PDB file of C-alpha atoms in Angstrom:
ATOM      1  CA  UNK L   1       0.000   0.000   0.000  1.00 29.00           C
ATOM      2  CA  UNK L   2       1.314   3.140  -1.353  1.00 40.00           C
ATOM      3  CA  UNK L   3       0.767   5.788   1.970  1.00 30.00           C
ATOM      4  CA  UNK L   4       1.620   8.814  -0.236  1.00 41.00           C
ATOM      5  CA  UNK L   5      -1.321   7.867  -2.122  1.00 49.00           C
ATOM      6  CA  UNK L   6      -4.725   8.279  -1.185  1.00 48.00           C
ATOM      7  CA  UNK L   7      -7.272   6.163  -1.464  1.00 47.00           C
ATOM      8  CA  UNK L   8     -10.047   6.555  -3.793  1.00 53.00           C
ATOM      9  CA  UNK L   9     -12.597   7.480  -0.689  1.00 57.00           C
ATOM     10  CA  UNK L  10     -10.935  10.788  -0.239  1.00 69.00           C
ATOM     11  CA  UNK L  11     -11.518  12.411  -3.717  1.00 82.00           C
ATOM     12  CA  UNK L  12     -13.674  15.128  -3.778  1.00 92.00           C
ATOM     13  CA  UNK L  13     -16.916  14.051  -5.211  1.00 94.00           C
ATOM     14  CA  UNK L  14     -20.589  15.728  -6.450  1.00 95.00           C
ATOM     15  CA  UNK L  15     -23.211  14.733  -7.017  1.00 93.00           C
ATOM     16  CA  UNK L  16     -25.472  15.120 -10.367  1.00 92.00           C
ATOM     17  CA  UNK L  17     -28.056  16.433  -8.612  1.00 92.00           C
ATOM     18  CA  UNK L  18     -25.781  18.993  -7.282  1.00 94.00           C
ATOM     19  CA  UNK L  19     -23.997  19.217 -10.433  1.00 95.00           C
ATOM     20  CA  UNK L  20     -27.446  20.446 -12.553  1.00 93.00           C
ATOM     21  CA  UNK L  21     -27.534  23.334  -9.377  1.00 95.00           C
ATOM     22  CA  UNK L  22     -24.799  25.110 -10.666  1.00 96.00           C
ATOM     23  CA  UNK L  23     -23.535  24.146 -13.910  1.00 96.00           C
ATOM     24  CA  UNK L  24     -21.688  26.511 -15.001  1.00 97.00           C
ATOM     25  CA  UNK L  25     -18.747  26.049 -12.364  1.00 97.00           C
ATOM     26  CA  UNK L  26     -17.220  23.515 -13.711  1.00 98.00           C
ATOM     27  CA  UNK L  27     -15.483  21.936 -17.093  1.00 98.00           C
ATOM     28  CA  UNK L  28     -16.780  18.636 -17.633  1.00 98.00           C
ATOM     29  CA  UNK L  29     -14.223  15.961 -18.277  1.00 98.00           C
ATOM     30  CA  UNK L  30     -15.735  12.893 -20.288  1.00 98.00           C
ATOM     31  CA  UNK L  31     -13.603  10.191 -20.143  1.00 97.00           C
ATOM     32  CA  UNK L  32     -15.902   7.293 -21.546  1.00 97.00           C
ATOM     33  CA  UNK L  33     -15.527   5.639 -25.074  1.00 97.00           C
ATOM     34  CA  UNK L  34     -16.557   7.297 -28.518  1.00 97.00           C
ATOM     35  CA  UNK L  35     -19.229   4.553 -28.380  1.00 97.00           C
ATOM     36  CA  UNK L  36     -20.508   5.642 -25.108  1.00 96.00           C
ATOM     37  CA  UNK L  37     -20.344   9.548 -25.781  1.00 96.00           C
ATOM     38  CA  UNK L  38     -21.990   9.045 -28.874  1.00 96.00           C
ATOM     39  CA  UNK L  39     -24.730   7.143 -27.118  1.00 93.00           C
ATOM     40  CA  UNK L  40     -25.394   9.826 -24.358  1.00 92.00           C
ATOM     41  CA  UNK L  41     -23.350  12.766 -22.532  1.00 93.00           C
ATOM     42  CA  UNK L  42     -24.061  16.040 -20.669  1.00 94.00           C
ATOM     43  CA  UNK L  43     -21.382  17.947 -22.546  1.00 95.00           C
ATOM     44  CA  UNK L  44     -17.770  18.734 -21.745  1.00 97.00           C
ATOM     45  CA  UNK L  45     -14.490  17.857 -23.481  1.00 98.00           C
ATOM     46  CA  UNK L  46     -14.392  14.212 -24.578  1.00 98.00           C
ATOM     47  CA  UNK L  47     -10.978  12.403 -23.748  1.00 98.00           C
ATOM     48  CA  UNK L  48     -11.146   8.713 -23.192  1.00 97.00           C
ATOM     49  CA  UNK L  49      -9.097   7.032 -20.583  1.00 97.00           C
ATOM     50  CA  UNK L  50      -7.039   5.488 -22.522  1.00 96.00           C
ATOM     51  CA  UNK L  51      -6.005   8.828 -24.746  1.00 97.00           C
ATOM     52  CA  UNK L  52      -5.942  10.778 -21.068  1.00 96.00           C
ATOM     53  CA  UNK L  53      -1.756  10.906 -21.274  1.00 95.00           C
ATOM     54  CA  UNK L  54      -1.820  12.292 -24.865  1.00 96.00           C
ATOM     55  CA  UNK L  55      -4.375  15.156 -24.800  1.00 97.00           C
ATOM     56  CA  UNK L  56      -3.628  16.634 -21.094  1.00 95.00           C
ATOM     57  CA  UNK L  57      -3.017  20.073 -22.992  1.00 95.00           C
ATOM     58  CA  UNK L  58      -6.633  19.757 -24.049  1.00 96.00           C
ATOM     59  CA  UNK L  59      -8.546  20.149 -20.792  1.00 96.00           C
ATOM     60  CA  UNK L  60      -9.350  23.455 -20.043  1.00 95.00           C
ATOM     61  CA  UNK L  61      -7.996  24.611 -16.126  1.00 94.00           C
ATOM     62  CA  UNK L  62      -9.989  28.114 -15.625  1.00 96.00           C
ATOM     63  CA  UNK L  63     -12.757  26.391 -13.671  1.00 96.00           C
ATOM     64  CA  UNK L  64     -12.905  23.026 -11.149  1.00 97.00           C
ATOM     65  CA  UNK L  65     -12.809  20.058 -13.664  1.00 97.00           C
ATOM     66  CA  UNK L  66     -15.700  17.422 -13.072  1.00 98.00           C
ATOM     67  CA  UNK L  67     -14.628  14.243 -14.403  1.00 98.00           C
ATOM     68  CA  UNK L  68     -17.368  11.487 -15.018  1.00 97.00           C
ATOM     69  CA  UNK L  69     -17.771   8.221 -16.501  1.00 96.00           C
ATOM     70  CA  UNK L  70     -20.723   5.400 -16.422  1.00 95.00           C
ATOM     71  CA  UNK L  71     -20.305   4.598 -12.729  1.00 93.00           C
ATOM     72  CA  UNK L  72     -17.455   6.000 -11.384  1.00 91.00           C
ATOM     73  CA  UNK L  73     -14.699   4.170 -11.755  1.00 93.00           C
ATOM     74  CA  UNK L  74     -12.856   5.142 -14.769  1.00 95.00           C
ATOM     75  CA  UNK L  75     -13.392   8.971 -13.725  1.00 95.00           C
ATOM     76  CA  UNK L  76     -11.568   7.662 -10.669  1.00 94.00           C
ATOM     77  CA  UNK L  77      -8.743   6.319 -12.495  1.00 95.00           C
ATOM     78  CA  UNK L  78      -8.665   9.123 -14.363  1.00 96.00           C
ATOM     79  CA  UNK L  79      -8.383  11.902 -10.984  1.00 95.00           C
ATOM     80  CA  UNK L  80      -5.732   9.645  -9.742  1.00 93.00           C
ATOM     81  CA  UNK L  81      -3.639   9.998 -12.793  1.00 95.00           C
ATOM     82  CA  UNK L  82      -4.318  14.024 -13.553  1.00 95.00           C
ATOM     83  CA  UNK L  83      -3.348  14.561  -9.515  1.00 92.00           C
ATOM     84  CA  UNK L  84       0.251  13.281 -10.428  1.00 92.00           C
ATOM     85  CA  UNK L  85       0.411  15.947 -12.841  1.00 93.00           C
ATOM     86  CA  UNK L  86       0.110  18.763 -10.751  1.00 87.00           C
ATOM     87  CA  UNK L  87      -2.595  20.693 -12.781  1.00 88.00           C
ATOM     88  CA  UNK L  88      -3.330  24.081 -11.213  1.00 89.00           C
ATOM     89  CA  UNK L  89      -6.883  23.349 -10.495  1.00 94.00           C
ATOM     90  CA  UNK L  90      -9.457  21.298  -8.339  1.00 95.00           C
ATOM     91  CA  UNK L  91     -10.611  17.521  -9.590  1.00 96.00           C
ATOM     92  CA  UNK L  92     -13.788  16.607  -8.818  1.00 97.00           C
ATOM     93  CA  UNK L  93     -15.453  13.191  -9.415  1.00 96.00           C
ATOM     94  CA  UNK L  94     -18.944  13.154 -10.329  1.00 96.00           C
ATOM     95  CA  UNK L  95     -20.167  10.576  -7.651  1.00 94.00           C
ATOM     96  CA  UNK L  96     -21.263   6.940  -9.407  1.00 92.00           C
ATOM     97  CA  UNK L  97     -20.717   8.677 -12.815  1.00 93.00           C
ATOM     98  CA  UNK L  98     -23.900   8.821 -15.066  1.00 92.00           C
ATOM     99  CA  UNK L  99     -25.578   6.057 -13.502  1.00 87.00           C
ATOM    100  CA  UNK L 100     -27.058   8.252 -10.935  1.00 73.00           C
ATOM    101  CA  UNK L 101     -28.799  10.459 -12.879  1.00 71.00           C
ATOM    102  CA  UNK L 102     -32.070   9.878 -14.299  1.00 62.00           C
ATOM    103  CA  UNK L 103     -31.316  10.886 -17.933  1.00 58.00           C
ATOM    104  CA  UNK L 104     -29.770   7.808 -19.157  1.00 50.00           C
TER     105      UNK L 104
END
Protein backbone atom coordinates (compact mmCIF):
# COMPACT_ATOMS: atom_id res chain seq x y z
CA UNK A 1 0.00 0.00 0.00
CA UNK A 2 1.31 3.14 -1.35
CA UNK A 3 0.77 5.79 1.97
CA UNK A 4 1.62 8.81 -0.24
CA UNK A 5 -1.32 7.87 -2.12
CA UNK A 6 -4.72 8.28 -1.19
CA UNK A 7 -7.27 6.16 -1.46
CA UNK A 8 -10.05 6.55 -3.79
CA UNK A 9 -12.60 7.48 -0.69
CA UNK A 10 -10.93 10.79 -0.24
CA UNK A 11 -11.52 12.41 -3.72
CA UNK A 12 -13.67 15.13 -3.78
CA UNK A 13 -16.92 14.05 -5.21
CA UNK A 14 -20.59 15.73 -6.45
CA UNK A 15 -23.21 14.73 -7.02
CA UNK A 16 -25.47 15.12 -10.37
CA UNK A 17 -28.06 16.43 -8.61
CA UNK A 18 -25.78 18.99 -7.28
CA UNK A 19 -24.00 19.22 -10.43
CA UNK A 20 -27.45 20.45 -12.55
CA UNK A 21 -27.53 23.33 -9.38
CA UNK A 22 -24.80 25.11 -10.67
CA UNK A 23 -23.53 24.15 -13.91
CA UNK A 24 -21.69 26.51 -15.00
CA UNK A 25 -18.75 26.05 -12.36
CA UNK A 26 -17.22 23.52 -13.71
CA UNK A 27 -15.48 21.94 -17.09
CA UNK A 28 -16.78 18.64 -17.63
CA UNK A 29 -14.22 15.96 -18.28
CA UNK A 30 -15.74 12.89 -20.29
CA UNK A 31 -13.60 10.19 -20.14
CA UNK A 32 -15.90 7.29 -21.55
CA UNK A 33 -15.53 5.64 -25.07
CA UNK A 34 -16.56 7.30 -28.52
CA UNK A 35 -19.23 4.55 -28.38
CA UNK A 36 -20.51 5.64 -25.11
CA UNK A 37 -20.34 9.55 -25.78
CA UNK A 38 -21.99 9.04 -28.87
CA UNK A 39 -24.73 7.14 -27.12
CA UNK A 40 -25.39 9.83 -24.36
CA UNK A 41 -23.35 12.77 -22.53
CA UNK A 42 -24.06 16.04 -20.67
CA UNK A 43 -21.38 17.95 -22.55
CA UNK A 44 -17.77 18.73 -21.74
CA UNK A 45 -14.49 17.86 -23.48
CA UNK A 46 -14.39 14.21 -24.58
CA UNK A 47 -10.98 12.40 -23.75
CA UNK A 48 -11.15 8.71 -23.19
CA UNK A 49 -9.10 7.03 -20.58
CA UNK A 50 -7.04 5.49 -22.52
CA UNK A 51 -6.01 8.83 -24.75
CA UNK A 52 -5.94 10.78 -21.07
CA UNK A 53 -1.76 10.91 -21.27
CA UNK A 54 -1.82 12.29 -24.87
CA UNK A 55 -4.38 15.16 -24.80
CA UNK A 56 -3.63 16.63 -21.09
CA UNK A 57 -3.02 20.07 -22.99
CA UNK A 58 -6.63 19.76 -24.05
CA UNK A 59 -8.55 20.15 -20.79
CA UNK A 60 -9.35 23.46 -20.04
CA UNK A 61 -8.00 24.61 -16.13
CA UNK A 62 -9.99 28.11 -15.63
CA UNK A 63 -12.76 26.39 -13.67
CA UNK A 64 -12.90 23.03 -11.15
CA UNK A 65 -12.81 20.06 -13.66
CA UNK A 66 -15.70 17.42 -13.07
CA UNK A 67 -14.63 14.24 -14.40
CA UNK A 68 -17.37 11.49 -15.02
CA UNK A 69 -17.77 8.22 -16.50
CA UNK A 70 -20.72 5.40 -16.42
CA UNK A 71 -20.30 4.60 -12.73
CA UNK A 72 -17.45 6.00 -11.38
CA UNK A 73 -14.70 4.17 -11.75
CA UNK A 74 -12.86 5.14 -14.77
CA UNK A 75 -13.39 8.97 -13.72
CA UNK A 76 -11.57 7.66 -10.67
CA UNK A 77 -8.74 6.32 -12.49
CA UNK A 78 -8.67 9.12 -14.36
CA UNK A 79 -8.38 11.90 -10.98
CA UNK A 80 -5.73 9.64 -9.74
CA UNK A 81 -3.64 10.00 -12.79
CA UNK A 82 -4.32 14.02 -13.55
CA UNK A 83 -3.35 14.56 -9.51
CA UNK A 84 0.25 13.28 -10.43
CA UNK A 85 0.41 15.95 -12.84
CA UNK A 86 0.11 18.76 -10.75
CA UNK A 87 -2.60 20.69 -12.78
CA UNK A 88 -3.33 24.08 -11.21
CA UNK A 89 -6.88 23.35 -10.50
CA UNK A 90 -9.46 21.30 -8.34
CA UNK A 91 -10.61 17.52 -9.59
CA UNK A 92 -13.79 16.61 -8.82
CA UNK A 93 -15.45 13.19 -9.41
CA UNK A 94 -18.94 13.15 -10.33
CA UNK A 95 -20.17 10.58 -7.65
CA UNK A 96 -21.26 6.94 -9.41
CA UNK A 97 -20.72 8.68 -12.81
CA UNK A 98 -23.90 8.82 -15.07
CA UNK A 99 -25.58 6.06 -13.50
CA UNK A 100 -27.06 8.25 -10.93
CA UNK A 101 -28.80 10.46 -12.88
CA UNK A 102 -32.07 9.88 -14.30
CA UNK A 103 -31.32 10.89 -17.93
CA UNK A 104 -29.77 7.81 -19.16
Amino acid sequence: MNLFKPPNNAMKKLTFKDYVLQPEKYNLLDVRTHLERNNFHIGGIHIPLNELPNRLSEIPTNKPILVYCNTGLRSARAIEYLKTKNLKVNIIKLKNGLSESTLI
